[in-house]
Coordinates of C-alpha atoms in Angstrom, one line a residue:
M244 CA 105.6 58.4 -222.4
G245 CA 107.4 61.6 -221.6
M246 CA 106.6 65.2 -222.5
T247 CA 109.2 65.3 -225.2
T248 CA 107.7 62.3 -226.9
I249 CA 104.3 64.0 -227.0
L250 CA 105.7 67.2 -228.4
F251 CA 108.2 65.8 -230.8
V252 CA 106.8 62.5 -232.0
G253 CA 109.7 61.8 -234.4
G254 CA 112.3 63.6 -232.4
L255 CA 114.7 66.4 -233.5
G256 CA 117.6 65.0 -235.5
P257 CA 120.4 66.8 -237.4
P258 CA 118.3 67.4 -240.5
E259 CA 115.5 69.1 -238.5
L260 CA 118.0 71.2 -236.5
A261 CA 119.7 72.3 -239.8
I262 CA 116.4 73.4 -241.2
I263 CA 115.5 75.4 -238.1
A264 CA 119.0 77.0 -238.1
L265 CA 118.6 77.9 -241.8
V266 CA 115.1 79.5 -241.2
L267 CA 116.5 81.5 -238.2
I268 CA 119.4 82.8 -240.3
L269 CA 117.0 83.8 -243.1
L270 CA 114.6 85.5 -240.7
F271 CA 117.1 87.4 -238.5
G272 CA 120.4 87.4 -240.3
A273 CA 123.6 85.8 -239.1
S274 CA 124.8 89.0 -237.3
K275 CA 121.7 89.2 -235.1
L276 CA 121.5 85.6 -234.0
P277 CA 124.0 86.0 -231.1
K278 CA 122.1 89.0 -229.7
L279 CA 118.8 87.1 -230.1
A280 CA 120.3 84.0 -228.3
R281 CA 121.5 86.3 -225.4
S282 CA 118.2 87.9 -225.0
M283 CA 116.4 84.6 -225.1
G284 CA 118.8 83.3 -222.5
S285 CA 118.2 86.2 -220.2
A286 CA 114.5 86.0 -220.6
T287 CA 114.6 82.3 -219.7
G288 CA 116.6 83.1 -216.6
E289 CA 114.1 85.8 -215.6
F290 CA 111.3 83.3 -216.1
K291 CA 112.9 80.7 -214.0
K292 CA 113.6 83.3 -211.3
G293 CA 110.0 84.4 -211.3
R294 CA 108.7 80.9 -211.2
Q295 CA 111.0 80.0 -208.3
E296 CA 109.7 83.1 -206.3
V297 CA 106.1 82.1 -206.9
E298 CA 106.8 78.5 -205.9
E299 CA 108.4 79.8 -202.6
E300 CA 105.5 82.1 -201.9
L301 CA 103.0 79.3 -202.5
K302 CA 105.1 77.0 -200.2
E303 CA 105.1 79.7 -197.5
I304 CA 101.3 80.1 -197.8
K305 CA 100.8 76.3 -197.6
D306 CA 103.1 76.0 -194.6
G307 CA 101.8 79.1 -192.8
S308 CA 103.6 82.4 -192.4
D309 CA 107.2 82.6 -191.4
P310 CA 108.0 82.9 -187.6
G311 CA 109.8 86.2 -188.2
D312 CA 106.8 87.7 -190.1
E313 CA 104.3 89.6 -188.2
P314 CA 100.8 89.6 -189.6
V315 CA 99.8 92.9 -191.0
A316 CA 96.3 94.0 -190.3
E317 CA 94.6 95.2 -193.4
T318 CA 92.7 98.3 -192.7
E319 CA 91.2 100.8 -195.0
P320 CA 92.7 104.3 -194.8
E321 CA 90.5 106.8 -193.2
P322 CA 88.9 109.1 -195.7
E323 CA 90.2 112.7 -195.7
P324 CA 87.6 115.2 -194.4
E325 CA 86.1 117.2 -197.2
P326 CA 87.0 120.9 -197.1
E327 CA 84.2 123.1 -196.1
P328 CA 82.7 125.1 -199.0
E329 CA 83.2 128.8 -198.8
P330 CA 80.0 130.7 -198.3
E331 CA 78.8 132.6 -201.4
P332 CA 78.8 136.3 -201.0
E333 CA 75.3 137.8 -200.6
P334 CA 74.1 140.0 -203.4
D335 CA 74.2 143.7 -202.7
A336 CA 70.9 145.3 -201.9
D337 CA 71.5 148.0 -204.5
R338 CA 71.6 145.4 -207.3
S339 CA 68.4 143.6 -206.2
N340 CA 66.4 146.8 -206.7
A341 CA 67.8 147.7 -210.1

């Protein structure tokens, strides 16, 4: 039993495809369907590309690092020294007696 059988128990025949096409035309209009199809195609291509990159990364992790790759030591950056606070000016003696 394949995945298509589970998802589409009865299958998609010509009547079902015609109904889907009619609904799409009613929702988006006939002039926007080609643009919608192009954007869906490019999104599918990007998804496949991303999936392939992830699969390659997982395979590299499983097999170990590439011979050309040098391991990068993960170190925390040293914190920047805090600037010294400026000393507050001492109050004048004249004002303290006033």
